CSV table of C-alpha atoms and ligand atoms in Angstrom, one decimal:
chain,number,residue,atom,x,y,z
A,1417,UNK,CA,75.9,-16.9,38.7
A,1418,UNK,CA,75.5,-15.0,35.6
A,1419,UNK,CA,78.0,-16.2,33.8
A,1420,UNK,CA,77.5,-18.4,30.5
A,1421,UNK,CA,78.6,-22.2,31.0
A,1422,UNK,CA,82.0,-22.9,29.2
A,1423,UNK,CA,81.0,-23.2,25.1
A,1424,UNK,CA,82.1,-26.6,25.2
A,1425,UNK,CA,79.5,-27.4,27.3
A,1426,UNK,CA,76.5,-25.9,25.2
A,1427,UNK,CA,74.5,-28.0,23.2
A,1428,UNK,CA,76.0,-29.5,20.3
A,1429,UNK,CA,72.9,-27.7,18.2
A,1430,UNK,CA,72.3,-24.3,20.0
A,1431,UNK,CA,72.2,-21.2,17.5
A,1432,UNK,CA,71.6,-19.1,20.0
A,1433,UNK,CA,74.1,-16.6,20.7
A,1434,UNK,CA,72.9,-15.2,24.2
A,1435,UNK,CA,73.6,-11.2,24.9
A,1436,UNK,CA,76.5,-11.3,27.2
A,1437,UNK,CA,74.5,-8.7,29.3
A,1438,UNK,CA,72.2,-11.5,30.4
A,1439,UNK,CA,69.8,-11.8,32.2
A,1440,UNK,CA,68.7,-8.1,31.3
A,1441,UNK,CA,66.0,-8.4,33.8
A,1442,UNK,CA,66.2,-10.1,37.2
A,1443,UNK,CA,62.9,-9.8,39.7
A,1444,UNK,CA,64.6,-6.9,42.1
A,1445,UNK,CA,64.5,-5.0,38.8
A,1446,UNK,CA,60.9,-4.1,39.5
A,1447,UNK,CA,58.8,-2.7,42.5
A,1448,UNK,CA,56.0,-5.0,43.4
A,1449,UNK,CA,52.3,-4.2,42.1
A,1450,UNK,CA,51.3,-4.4,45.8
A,1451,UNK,CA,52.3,-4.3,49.4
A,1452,UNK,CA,52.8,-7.8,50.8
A,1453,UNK,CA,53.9,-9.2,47.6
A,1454,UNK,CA,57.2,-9.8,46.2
A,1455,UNK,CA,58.3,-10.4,42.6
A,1456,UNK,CA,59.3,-14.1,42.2
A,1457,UNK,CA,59.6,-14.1,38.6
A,1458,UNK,CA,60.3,-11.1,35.4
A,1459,UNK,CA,60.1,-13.8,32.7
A,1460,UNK,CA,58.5,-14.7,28.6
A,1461,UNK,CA,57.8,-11.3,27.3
A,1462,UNK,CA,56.3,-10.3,24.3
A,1463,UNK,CA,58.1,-7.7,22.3
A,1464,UNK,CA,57.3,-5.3,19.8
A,1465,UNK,CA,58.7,-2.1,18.5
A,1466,UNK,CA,56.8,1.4,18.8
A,1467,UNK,CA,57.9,4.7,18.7
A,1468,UNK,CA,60.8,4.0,17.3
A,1469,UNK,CA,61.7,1.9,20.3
A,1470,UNK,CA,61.8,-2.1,21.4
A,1471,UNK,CA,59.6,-3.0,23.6
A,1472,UNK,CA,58.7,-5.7,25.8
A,1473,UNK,CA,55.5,-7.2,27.9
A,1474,UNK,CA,57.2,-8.9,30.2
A,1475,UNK,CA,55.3,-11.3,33.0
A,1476,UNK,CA,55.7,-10.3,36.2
A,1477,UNK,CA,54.7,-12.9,38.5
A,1478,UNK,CA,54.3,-12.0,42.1
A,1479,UNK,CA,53.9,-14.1,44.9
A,1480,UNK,CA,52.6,-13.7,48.8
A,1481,UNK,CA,55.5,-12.5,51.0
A,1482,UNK,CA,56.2,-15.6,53.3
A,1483,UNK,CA,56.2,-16.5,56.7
A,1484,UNK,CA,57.3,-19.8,58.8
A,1485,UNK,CA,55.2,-23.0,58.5
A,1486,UNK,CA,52.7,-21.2,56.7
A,1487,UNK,CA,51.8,-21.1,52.9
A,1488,UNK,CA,50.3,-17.7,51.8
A,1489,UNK,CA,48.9,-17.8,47.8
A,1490,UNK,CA,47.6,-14.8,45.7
A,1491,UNK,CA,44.3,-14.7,44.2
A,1492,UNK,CA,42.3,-11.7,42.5
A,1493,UNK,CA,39.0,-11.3,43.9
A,1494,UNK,CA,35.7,-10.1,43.0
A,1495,UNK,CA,36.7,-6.4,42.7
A,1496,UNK,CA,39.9,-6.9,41.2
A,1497,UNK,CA,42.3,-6.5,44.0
A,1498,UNK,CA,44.7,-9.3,45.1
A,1499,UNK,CA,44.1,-11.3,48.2
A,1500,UNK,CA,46.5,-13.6,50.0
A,1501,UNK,CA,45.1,-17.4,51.0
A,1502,UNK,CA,46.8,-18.6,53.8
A,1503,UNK,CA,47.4,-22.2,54.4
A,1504,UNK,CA,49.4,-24.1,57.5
A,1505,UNK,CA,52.3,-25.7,55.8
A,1506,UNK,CA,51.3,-29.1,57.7
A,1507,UNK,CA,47.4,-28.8,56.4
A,1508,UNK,CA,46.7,-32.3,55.0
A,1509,UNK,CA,44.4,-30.7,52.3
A,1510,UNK,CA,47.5,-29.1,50.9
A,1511,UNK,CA,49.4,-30.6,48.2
A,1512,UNK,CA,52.5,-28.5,47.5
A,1513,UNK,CA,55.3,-30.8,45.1
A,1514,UNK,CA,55.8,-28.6,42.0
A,1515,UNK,CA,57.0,-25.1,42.7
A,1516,UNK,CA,54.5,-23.4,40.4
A,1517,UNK,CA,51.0,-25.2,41.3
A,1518,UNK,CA,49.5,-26.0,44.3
A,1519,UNK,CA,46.3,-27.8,45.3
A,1520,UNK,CA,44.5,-27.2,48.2
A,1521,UNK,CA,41.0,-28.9,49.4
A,1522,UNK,CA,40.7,-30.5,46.1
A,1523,UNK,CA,41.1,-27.4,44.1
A,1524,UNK,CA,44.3,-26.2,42.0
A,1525,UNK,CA,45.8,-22.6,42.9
A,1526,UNK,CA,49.0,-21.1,41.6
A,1527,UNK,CA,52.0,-20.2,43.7
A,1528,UNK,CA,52.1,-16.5,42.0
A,1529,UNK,CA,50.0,-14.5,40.2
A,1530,UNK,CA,50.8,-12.7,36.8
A,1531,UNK,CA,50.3,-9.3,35.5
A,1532,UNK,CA,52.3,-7.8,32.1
A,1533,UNK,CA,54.0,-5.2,32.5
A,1534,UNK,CA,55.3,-2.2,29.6
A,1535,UNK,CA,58.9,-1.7,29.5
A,1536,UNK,CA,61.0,0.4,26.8
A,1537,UNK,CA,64.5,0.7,25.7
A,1538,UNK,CA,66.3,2.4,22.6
A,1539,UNK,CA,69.3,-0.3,22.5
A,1540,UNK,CA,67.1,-3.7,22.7
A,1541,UNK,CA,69.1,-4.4,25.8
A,1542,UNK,CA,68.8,-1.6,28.6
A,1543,UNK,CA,65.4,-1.5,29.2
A,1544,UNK,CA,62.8,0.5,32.1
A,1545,UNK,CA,59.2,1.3,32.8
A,1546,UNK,CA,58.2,4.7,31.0
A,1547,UNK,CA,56.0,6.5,32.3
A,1548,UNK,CA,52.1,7.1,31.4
A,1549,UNK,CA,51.7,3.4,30.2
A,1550,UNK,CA,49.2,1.0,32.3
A,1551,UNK,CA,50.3,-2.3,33.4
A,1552,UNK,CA,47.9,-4.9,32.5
A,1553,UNK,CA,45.8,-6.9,34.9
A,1554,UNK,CA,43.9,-9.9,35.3
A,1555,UNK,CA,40.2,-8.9,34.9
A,1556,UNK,CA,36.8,-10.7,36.5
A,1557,UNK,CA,36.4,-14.7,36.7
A,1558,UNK,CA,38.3,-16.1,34.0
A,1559,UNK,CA,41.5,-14.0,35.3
A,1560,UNK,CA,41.3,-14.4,38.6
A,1561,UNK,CA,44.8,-16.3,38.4
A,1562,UNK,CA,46.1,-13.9,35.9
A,1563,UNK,CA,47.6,-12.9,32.9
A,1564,UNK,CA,50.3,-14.3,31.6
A,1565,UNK,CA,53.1,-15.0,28.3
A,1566,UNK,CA,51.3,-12.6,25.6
A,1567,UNK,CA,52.3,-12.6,22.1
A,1568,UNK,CA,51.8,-9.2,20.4
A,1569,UNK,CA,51.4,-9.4,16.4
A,1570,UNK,CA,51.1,-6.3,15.1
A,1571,UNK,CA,48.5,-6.0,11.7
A,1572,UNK,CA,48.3,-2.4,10.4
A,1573,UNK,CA,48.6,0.0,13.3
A,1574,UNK,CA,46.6,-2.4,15.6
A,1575,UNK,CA,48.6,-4.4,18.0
A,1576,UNK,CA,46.7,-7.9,18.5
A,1577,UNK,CA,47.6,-9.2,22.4
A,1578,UNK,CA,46.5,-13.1,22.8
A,1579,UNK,CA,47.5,-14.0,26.7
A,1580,UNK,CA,47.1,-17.4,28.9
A,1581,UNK,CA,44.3,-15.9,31.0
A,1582,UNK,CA,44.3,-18.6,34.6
A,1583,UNK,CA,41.3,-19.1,36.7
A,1584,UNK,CA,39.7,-21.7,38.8
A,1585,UNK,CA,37.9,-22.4,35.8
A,1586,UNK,CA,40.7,-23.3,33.8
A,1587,UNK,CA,43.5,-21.8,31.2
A,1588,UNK,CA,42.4,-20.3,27.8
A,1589,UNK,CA,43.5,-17.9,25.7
A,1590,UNK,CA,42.7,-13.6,26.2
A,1591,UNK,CA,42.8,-11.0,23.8
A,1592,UNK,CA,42.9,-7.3,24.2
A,1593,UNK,CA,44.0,-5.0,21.3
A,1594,UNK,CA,45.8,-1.7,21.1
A,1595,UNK,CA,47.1,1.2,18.9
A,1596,UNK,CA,48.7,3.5,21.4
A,1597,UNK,CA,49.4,1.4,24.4
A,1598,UNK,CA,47.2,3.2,26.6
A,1599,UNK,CA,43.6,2.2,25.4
A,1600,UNK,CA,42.7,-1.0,25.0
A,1601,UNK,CA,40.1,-3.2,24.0
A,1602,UNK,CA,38.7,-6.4,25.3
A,1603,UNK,CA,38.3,-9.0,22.6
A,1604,UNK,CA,37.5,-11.6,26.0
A,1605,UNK,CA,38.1,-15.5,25.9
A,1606,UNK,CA,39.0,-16.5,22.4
A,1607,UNK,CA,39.8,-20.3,22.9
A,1608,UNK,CA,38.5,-21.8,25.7
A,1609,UNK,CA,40.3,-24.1,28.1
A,1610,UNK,CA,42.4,-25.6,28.2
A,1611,UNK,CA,44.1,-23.6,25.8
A,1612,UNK,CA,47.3,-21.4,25.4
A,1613,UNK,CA,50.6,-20.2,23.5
A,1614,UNK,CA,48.3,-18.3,20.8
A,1615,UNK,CA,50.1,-16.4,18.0
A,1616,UNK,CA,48.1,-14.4,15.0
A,1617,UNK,CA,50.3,-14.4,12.3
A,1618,UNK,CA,51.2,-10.5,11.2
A,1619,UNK,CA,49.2,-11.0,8.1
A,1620,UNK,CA,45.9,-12.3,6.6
A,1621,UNK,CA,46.1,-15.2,4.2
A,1622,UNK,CA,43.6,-15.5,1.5
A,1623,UNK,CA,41.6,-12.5,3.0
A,1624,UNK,CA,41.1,-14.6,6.9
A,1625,UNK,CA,43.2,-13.8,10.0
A,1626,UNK,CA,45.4,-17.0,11.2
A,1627,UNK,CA,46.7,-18.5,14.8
A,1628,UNK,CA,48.5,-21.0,15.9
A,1629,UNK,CA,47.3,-22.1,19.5
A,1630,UNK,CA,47.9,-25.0,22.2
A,1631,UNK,CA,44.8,-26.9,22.9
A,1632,UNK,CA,45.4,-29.6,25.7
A,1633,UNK,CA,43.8,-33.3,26.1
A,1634,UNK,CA,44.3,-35.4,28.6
A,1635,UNK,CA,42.9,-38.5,27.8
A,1636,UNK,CA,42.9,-39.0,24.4
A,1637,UNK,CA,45.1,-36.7,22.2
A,1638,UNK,CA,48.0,-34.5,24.1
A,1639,UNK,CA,50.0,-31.2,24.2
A,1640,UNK,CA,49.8,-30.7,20.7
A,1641,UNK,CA,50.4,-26.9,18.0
A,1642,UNK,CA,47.1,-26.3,16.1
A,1643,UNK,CA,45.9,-23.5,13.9
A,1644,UNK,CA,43.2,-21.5,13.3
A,1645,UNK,CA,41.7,-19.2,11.2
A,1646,UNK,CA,39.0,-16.2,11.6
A,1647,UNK,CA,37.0,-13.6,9.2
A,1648,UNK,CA,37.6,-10.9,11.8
A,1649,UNK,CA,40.8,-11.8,14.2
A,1650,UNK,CA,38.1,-12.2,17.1
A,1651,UNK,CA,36.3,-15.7,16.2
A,1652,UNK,CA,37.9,-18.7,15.3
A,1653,UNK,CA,37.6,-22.2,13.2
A,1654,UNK,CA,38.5,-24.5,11.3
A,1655,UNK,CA,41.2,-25.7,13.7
A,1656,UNK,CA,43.6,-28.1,12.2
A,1657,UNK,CA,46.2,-30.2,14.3
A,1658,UNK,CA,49.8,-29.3,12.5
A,1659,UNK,CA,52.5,-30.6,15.2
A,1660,UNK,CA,52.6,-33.4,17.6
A,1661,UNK,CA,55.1,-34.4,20.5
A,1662,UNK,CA,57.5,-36.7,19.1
A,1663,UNK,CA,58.3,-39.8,21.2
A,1664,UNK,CA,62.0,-40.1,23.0
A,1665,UNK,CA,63.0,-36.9,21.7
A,1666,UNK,CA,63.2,-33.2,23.4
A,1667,UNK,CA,59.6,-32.6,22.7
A,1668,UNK,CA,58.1,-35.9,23.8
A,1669,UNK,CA,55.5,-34.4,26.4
A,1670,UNK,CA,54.4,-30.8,25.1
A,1671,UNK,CA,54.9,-28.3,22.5
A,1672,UNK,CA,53.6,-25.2,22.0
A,1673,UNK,CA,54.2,-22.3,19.8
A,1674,UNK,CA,56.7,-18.7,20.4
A,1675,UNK,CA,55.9,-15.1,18.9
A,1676,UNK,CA,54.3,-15.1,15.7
A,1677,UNK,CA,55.2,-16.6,12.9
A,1678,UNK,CA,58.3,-14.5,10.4
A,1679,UNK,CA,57.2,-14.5,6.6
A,1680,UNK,CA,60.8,-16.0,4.7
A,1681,UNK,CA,61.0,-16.5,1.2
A,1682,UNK,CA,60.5,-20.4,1.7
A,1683,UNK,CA,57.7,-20.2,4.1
A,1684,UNK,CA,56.4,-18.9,7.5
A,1685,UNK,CA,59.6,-19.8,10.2
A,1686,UNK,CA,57.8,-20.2,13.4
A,1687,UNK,CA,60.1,-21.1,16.7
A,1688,UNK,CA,58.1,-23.0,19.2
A,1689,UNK,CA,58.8,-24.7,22.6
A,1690,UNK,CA,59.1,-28.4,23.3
A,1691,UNK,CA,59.1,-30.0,27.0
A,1692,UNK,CA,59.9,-33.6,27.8
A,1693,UNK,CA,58.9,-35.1,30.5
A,1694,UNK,CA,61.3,-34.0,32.7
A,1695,UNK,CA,59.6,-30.3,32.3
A,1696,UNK,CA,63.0,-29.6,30.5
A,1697,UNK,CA,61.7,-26.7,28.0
A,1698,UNK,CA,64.0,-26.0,24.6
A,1699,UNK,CA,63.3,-24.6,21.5
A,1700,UNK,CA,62.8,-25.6,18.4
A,1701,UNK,CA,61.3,-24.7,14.5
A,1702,UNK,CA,59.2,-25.9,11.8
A,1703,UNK,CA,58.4,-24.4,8.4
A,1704,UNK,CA,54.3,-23.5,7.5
A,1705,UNK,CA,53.5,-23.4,3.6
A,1706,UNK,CA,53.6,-19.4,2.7
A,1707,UNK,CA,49.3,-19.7,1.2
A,1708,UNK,CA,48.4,-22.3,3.2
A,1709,UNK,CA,50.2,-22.6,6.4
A,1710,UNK,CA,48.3,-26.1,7.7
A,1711,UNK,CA,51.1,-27.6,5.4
A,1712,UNK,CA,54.0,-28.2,7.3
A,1713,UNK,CA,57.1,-28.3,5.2
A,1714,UNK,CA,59.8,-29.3,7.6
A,1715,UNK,CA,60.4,-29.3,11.2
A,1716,UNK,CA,64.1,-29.0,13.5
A,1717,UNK,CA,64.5,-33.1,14.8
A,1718,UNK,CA,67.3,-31.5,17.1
A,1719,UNK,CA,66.4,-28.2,18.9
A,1720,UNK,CA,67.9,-24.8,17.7
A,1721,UNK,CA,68.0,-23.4,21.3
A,1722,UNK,CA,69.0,-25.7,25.1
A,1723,UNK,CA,69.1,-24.4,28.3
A,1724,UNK,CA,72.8,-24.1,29.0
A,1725,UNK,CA,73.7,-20.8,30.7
A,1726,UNK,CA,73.7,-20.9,34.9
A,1727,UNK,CA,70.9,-18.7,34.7
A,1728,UNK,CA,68.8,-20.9,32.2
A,1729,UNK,CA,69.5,-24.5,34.3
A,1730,UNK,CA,68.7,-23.2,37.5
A,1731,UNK,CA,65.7,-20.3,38.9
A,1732,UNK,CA,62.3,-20.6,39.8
A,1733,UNK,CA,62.0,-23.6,37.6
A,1734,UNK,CA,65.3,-25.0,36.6
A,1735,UNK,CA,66.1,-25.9,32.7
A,1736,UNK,CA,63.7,-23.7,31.1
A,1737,UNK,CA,64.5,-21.5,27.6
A,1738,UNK,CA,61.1,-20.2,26.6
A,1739,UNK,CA,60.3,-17.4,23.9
A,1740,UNK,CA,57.0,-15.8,23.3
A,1741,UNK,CA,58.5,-12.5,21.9
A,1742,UNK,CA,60.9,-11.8,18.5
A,1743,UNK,CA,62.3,-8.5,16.6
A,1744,UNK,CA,63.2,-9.5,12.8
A,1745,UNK,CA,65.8,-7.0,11.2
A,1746,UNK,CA,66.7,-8.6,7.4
A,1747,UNK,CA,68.6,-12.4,8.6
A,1748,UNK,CA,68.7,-11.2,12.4
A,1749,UNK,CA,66.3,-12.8,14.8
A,1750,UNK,CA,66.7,-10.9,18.1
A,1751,UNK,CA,65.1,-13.0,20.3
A,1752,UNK,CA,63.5,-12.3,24.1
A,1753,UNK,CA,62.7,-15.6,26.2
A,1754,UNK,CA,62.7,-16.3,29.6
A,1755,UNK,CA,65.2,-18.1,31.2
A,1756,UNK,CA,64.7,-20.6,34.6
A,1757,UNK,CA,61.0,-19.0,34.5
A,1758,UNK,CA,62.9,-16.0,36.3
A,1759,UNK,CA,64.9,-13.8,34.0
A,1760,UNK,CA,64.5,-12.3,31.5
A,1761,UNK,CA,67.1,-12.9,29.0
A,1762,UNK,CA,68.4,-12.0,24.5
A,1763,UNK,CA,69.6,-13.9,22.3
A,1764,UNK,CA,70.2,-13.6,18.0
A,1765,UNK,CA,69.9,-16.0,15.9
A,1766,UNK,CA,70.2,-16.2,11.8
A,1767,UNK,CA,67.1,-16.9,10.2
A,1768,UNK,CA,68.7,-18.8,7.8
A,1769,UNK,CA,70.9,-20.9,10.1
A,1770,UNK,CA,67.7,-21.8,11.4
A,1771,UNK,CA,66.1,-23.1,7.8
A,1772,UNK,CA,69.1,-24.8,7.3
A,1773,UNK,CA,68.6,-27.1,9.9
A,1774,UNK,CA,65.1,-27.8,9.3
A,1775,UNK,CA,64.4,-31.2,7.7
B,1019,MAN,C1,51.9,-24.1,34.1
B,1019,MAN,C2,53.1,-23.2,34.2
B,1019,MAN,C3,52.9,-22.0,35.1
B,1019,MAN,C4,51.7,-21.3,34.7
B,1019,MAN,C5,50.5,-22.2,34.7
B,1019,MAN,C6,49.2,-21.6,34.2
B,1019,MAN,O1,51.8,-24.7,35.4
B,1019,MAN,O2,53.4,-22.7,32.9
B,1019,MAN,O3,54.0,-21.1,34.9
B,1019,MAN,O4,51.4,-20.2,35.6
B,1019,MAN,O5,50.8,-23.3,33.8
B,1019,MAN,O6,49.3,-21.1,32.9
């Protein structure tokens, strides 16, 4: 199972040249949060160095251990603690197609429940939990689904966190920041649902703190990469609409941005996900203007990165390459994504192979 597909087989575009250790984290890697809960997924971390080390957020998402005929869900309640929903399989109020949704007397739940978790390594590859650092959990009503995918951009010594935070409510976008890893601070809901895939850029432009961010419409509009820009990194305008789906292409049904954006000489390089839909997830990259990154320069037509390794076509969620989390070293891109939304997997790249195949 975890061996790559035969090169002849990869997509005629892929850059990626995946760690041949992957996947470098699989869910019996990690002991649950819980009892009655198992790890389903380790999966789209963010990463970050500190301390001299890489490190990476990953997602742990944990479902309800399950029994015959019956459908048990987590959900946080009230206090914080996780409590399990259960459901006969043959309920008619239960509506249970896609493997990561579920809707039940109306109302959507999801199958598993996220919480980010700390891990550290000194080779970018071997990686474990230290100890003395919290995990991160969903807090009060608009978390009571969870935490999940957070991009860390580091500005200064301040690490800036922006998370899909799930509740009944809806999806938006959470922030917390950090110095040390152990303290943090609550910045709350900065973009209301239904709203993820936020990334600050590492550096303010013309004095104002920038994002890029994944507003969703379902009527009129779509799945579409916007920016944003703030006086203080915690309140946000002047959105602007920079990349759209593209019709009978990979990215025809969403797209939605990676890690934060790497400063080249030619612009800011951002890698982003496209889905068709198929919910077939690769990646891809488009090119912002260096002083004024609502001009897009150029954009990949073909994607840079497609699911083709056994353990990218078929998981949780078959056919799924998705990054939220980059080291850059000089040319190197080292790149962290999650693979089948169930491993956690590397891969480098060359910055500027990349470029070259924007158009
Ligand atoms: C989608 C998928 C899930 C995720 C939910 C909520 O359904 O990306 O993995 O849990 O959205 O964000």
């Amino acid at each position: 199972m975890l061996q790559i597909i035969n090169e002849s087989k990869k997509g005629r575009t892929d850059l990626a040249q995946r760690f041949p250790e992957n996947p470098l984290l699989l869910p019996k890697d990690l002991a649950p949060s819980a009892s009655g809960l198992q790890i389903i997924s380790l999966l789209n971390p963010g990463v970050f160095r500190y301390g001299g080390e890489t490190w990476l957020l990953v997602r742990v998402a944990e479902g309800a251990v399950q029994k015959e005929g019956v459908l048990f869900f987590p959900v946080l309640n009230a206090t914080g603690n996780t409590e399990i929903i259960e459901v006969p399989l043959n309920d008619p109020d239960l509506i249970a197609t896609d493997a990561r949704v579920i809707n039940y007397k109306g109302l959507d739940y999801l199958t598993t429940i996220s919480h980010l978790r700390l891990l550290s390594s000194d080779d970018g590859v071997h990686f474990t939990e230290p100890e003395g650092y919290p995990s991160l959990f969903g807090h009060g009503y608009l978390e009571r689904f969870g935490i999940e995918d957070c991009r860390v951009s580091q500005i200064g010594d301040t690490y800036y966190l922006t998370y899909t935070a799930v509740s009944n409510n809806g999806v938006g976008v959470g922030m917390q920041t950090t110095k040390d890893w152990q303290h943090f601070e609550s910045g709350g809901m900065i973009l209301p649902p239904h709203n993820k895939d936020c990334a600050m850029f590492e550096e303010k432009i013309g004095g104002k703190y920038y994002c890029l961010h994944r507003p969703s419409s379902k009527e009129i509009g779509g799945n579409y990469i916007w920016l944003a820009e703030s006086p203080d990194g915690l309140h946000w305008g002047n959105h602007q609409c920079l990349i759209k789906t593209r019709p009978g292409l990979w990215d025809s049904a969403r797209v939605g941005a990676g890690a934060t954006p790497i400063r080249t000489e030619y612009g800011w390089l951002e890698i982003y996900h496209g889905a068709n839909a198929e919910h077939q997830y690769c990646l891809g990259a488009f090119l912002m203007d260096i002083d004024d990154p609502s001009k897009i320069i150029s954009r990949t037509t073909e994607p840079i990165m497609v699911p083709t390794g056994v353990y990218e076509l078929s998981g949780f969620f078959g056919y799924v390459v998705f990054t939220n989390g980059h080291i850059v070293d000089g040319d190197r891109l080292t790149m962290y994504y999650g693979a089948a939304d169930e491993f956690v997997c590397g891969a480098h790249f060359s910055i500027s192979e990349i470029l070259s195949k924007l158009s």
